[in-house]
PDB file of C-alpha atoms in Angstrom:
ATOM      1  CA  UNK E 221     119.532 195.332 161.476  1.00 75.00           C
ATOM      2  CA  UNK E 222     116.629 197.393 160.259  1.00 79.00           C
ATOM      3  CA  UNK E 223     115.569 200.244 163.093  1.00 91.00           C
ATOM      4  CA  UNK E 224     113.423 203.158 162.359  1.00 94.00           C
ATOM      5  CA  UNK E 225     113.323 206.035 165.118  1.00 95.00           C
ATOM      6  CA  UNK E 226     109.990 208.590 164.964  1.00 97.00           C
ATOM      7  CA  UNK E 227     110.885 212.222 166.246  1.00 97.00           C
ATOM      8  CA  UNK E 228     108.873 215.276 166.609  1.00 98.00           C
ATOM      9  CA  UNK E 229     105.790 214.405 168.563  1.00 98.00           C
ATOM     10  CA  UNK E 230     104.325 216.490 170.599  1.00 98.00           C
ATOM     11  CA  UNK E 231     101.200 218.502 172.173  1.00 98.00           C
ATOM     12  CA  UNK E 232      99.883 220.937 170.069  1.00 98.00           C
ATOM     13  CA  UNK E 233      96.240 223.249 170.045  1.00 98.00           C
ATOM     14  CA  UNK E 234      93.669 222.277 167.190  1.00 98.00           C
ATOM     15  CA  UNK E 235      94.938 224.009 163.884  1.00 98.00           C
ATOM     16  CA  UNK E 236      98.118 223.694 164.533  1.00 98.00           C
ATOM     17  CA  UNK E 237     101.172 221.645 162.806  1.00 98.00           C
ATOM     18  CA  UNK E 238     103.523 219.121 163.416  1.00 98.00           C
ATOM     19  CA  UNK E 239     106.314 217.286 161.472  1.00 98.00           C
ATOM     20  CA  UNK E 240     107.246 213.800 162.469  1.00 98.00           C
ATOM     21  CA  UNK E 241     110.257 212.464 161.069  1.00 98.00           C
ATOM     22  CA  UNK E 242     111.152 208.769 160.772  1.00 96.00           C
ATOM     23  CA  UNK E 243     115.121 208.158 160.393  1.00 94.00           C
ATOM     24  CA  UNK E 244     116.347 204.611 159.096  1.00 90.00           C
ATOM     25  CA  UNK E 245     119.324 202.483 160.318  1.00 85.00           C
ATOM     26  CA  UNK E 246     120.626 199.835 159.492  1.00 80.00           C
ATOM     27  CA  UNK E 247     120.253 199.814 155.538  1.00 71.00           C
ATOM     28  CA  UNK E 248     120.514 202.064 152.931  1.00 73.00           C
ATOM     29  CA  UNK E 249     118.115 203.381 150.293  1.00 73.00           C
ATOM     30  CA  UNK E 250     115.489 203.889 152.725  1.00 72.00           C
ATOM     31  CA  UNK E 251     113.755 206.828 150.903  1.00 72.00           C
ATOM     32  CA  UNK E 252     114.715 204.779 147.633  1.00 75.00           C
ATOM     33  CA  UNK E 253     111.389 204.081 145.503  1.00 74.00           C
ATOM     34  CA  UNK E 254     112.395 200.002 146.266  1.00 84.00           C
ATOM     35  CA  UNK E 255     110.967 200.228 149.895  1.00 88.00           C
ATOM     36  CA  UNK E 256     106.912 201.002 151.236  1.00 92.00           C
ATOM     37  CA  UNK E 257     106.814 203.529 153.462  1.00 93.00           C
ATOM     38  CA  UNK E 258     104.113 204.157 155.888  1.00 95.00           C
ATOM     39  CA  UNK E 259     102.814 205.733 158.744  1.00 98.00           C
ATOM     40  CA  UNK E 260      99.859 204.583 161.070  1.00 98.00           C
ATOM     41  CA  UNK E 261      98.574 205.737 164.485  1.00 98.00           C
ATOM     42  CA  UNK E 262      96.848 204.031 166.979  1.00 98.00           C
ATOM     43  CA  UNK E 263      95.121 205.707 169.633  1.00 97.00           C
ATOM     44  CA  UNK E 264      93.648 204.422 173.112  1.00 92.00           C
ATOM     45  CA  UNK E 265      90.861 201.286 173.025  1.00 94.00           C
ATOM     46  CA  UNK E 266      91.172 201.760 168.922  1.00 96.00           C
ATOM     47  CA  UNK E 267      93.190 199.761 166.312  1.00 96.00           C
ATOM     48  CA  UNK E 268      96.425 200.488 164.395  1.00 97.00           C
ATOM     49  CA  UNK E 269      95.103 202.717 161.079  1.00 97.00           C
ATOM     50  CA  UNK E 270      97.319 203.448 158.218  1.00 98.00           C
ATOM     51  CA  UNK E 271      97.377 207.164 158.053  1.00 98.00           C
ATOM     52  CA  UNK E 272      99.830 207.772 154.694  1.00 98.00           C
ATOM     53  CA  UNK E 273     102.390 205.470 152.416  1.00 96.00           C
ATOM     54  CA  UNK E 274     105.275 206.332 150.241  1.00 93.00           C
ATOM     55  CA  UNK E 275     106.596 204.146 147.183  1.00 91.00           C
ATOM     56  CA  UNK E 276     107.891 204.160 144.318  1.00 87.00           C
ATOM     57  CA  UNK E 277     107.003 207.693 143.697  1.00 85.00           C
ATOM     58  CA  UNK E 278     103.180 206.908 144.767  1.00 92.00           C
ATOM     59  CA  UNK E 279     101.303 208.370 147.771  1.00 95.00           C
ATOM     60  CA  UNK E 280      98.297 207.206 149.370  1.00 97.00           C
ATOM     61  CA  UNK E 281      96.270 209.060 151.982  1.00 98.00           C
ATOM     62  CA  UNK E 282      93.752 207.793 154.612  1.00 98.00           C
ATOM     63  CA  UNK E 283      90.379 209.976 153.695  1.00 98.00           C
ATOM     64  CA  UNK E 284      90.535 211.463 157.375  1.00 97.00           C
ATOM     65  CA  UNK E 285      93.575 213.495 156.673  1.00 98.00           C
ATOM     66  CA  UNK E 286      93.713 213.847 152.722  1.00 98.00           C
ATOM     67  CA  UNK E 287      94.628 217.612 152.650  1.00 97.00           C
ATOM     68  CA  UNK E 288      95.921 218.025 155.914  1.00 98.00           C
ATOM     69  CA  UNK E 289      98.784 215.770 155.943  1.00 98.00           C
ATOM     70  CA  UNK E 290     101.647 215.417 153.547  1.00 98.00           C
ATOM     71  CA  UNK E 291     104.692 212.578 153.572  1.00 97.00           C
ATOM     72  CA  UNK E 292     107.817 213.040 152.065  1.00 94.00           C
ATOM     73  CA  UNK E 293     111.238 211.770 151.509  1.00 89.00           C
ATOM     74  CA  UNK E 294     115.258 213.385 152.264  1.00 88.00           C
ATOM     75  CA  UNK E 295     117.228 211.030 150.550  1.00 83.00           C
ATOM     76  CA  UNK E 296     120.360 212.535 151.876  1.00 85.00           C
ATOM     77  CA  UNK E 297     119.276 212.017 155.848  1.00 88.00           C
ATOM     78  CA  UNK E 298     117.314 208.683 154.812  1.00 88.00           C
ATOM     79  CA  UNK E 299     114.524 210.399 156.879  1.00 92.00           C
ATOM     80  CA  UNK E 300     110.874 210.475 155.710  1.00 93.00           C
ATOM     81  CA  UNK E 301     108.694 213.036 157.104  1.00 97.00           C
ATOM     82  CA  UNK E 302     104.867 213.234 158.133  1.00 98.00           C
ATOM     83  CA  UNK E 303     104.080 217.176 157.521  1.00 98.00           C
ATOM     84  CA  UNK E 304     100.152 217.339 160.041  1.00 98.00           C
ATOM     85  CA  UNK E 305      98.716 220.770 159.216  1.00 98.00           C
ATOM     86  CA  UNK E 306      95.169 221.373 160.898  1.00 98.00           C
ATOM     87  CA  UNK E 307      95.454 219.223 163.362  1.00 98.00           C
ATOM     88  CA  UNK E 308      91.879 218.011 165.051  1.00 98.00           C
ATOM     89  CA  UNK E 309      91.709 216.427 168.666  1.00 97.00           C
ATOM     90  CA  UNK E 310      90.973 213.164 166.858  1.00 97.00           C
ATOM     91  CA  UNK E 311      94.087 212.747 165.260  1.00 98.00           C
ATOM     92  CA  UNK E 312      95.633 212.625 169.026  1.00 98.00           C
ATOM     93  CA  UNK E 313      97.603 209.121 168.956  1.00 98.00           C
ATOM     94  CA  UNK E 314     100.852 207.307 168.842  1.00 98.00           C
ATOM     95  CA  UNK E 315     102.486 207.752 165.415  1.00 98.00           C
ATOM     96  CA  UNK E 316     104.400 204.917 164.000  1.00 98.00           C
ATOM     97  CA  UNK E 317     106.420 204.788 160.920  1.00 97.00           C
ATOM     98  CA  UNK E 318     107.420 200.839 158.965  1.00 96.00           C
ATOM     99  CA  UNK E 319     108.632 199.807 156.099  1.00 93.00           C
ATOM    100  CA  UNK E 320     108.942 197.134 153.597  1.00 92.00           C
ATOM    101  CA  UNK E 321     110.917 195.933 150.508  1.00 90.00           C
ATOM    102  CA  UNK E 322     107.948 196.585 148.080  1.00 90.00           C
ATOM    103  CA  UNK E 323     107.378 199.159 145.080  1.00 88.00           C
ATOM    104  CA  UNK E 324     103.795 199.491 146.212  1.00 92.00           C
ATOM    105  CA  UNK E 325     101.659 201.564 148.501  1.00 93.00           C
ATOM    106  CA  UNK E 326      99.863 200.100 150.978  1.00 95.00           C
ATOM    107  CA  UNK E 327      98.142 201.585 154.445  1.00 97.00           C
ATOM    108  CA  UNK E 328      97.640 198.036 155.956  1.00 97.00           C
ATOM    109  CA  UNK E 329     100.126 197.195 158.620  1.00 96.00           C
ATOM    110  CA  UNK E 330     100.124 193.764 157.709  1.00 96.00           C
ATOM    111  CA  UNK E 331     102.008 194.669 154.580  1.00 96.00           C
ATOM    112  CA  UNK E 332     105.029 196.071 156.757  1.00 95.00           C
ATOM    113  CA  UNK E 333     107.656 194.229 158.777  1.00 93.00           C
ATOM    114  CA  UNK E 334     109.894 197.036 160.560  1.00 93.00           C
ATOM    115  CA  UNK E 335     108.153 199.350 162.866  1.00 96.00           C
ATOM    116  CA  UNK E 336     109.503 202.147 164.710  1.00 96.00           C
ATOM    117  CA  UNK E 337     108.466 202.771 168.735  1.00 96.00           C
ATOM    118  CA  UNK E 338     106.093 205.316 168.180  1.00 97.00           C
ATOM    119  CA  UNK E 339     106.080 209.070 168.731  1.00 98.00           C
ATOM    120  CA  UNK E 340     103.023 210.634 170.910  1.00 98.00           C
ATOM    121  CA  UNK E 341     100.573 213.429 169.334  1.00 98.00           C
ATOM    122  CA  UNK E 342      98.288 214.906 171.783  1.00 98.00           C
ATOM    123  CA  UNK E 343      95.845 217.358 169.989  1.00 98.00           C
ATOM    124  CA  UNK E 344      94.627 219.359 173.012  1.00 97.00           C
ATOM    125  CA  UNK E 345      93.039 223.291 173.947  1.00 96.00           C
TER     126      UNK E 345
END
């Protein structure tokens, strides 16, 4: 059974950095270029948005945090990472990494079927 466990949430003050980390279970070749990766965040009253997506050696970036966040693969932990640099008050919200058996990038959530619980990310003076 697929299960994907998000780490490394947290409060932080505006500029600052966090690194979320999203270990898989369950399967192997996790951080192989055969699966999407992707995280999203949803924050209170607002829908689920794709914030990044990893595949097959592609990388996609929502436009709100194109230069501020990074993703990334350890193939050796089967962990991907979310690397937040600059962090702004409206990037406070649940962080969820998923996954898929596809080759392609995608940042809509109806293109993954595993999610992880969610990690909180409270961007706060």
């Amino acid at each position: 059974q697929v299960q994907l466990v998000e780490s490394g949430g947290g409060l932080v003050q505006p500029g600052g950095s966090l690194r979320l980390s999203c270990a898989a279970s369950g399967f192997s070749g996790f951080t192989s270029g055969y699966y999407r990766i992707g995280w999203f965040r949803q924050a209170p009253g607002k829908e689920r948005e794709g914030v990044s997506c990893s595949s097959n050696g592609n990388t996609d970036y929502a436009a709100s945090v194109k230069g501020r966040f990074t993703i990334s693969r350890d193939n050796a932990k089967n962990t991907v990472y979310l690397q937040m640099n600059s962090l702004k008050p409206e990037d406070t919200a649940v962080y969820y990494c998923a996954t898929a058996l596809s080759r392609y990038c995608s940042l809509r959530s109806v293109h993954f079927d595993s999610w992880g619980q969610g990690t909180q990310v409270t961007v706060s003076s």
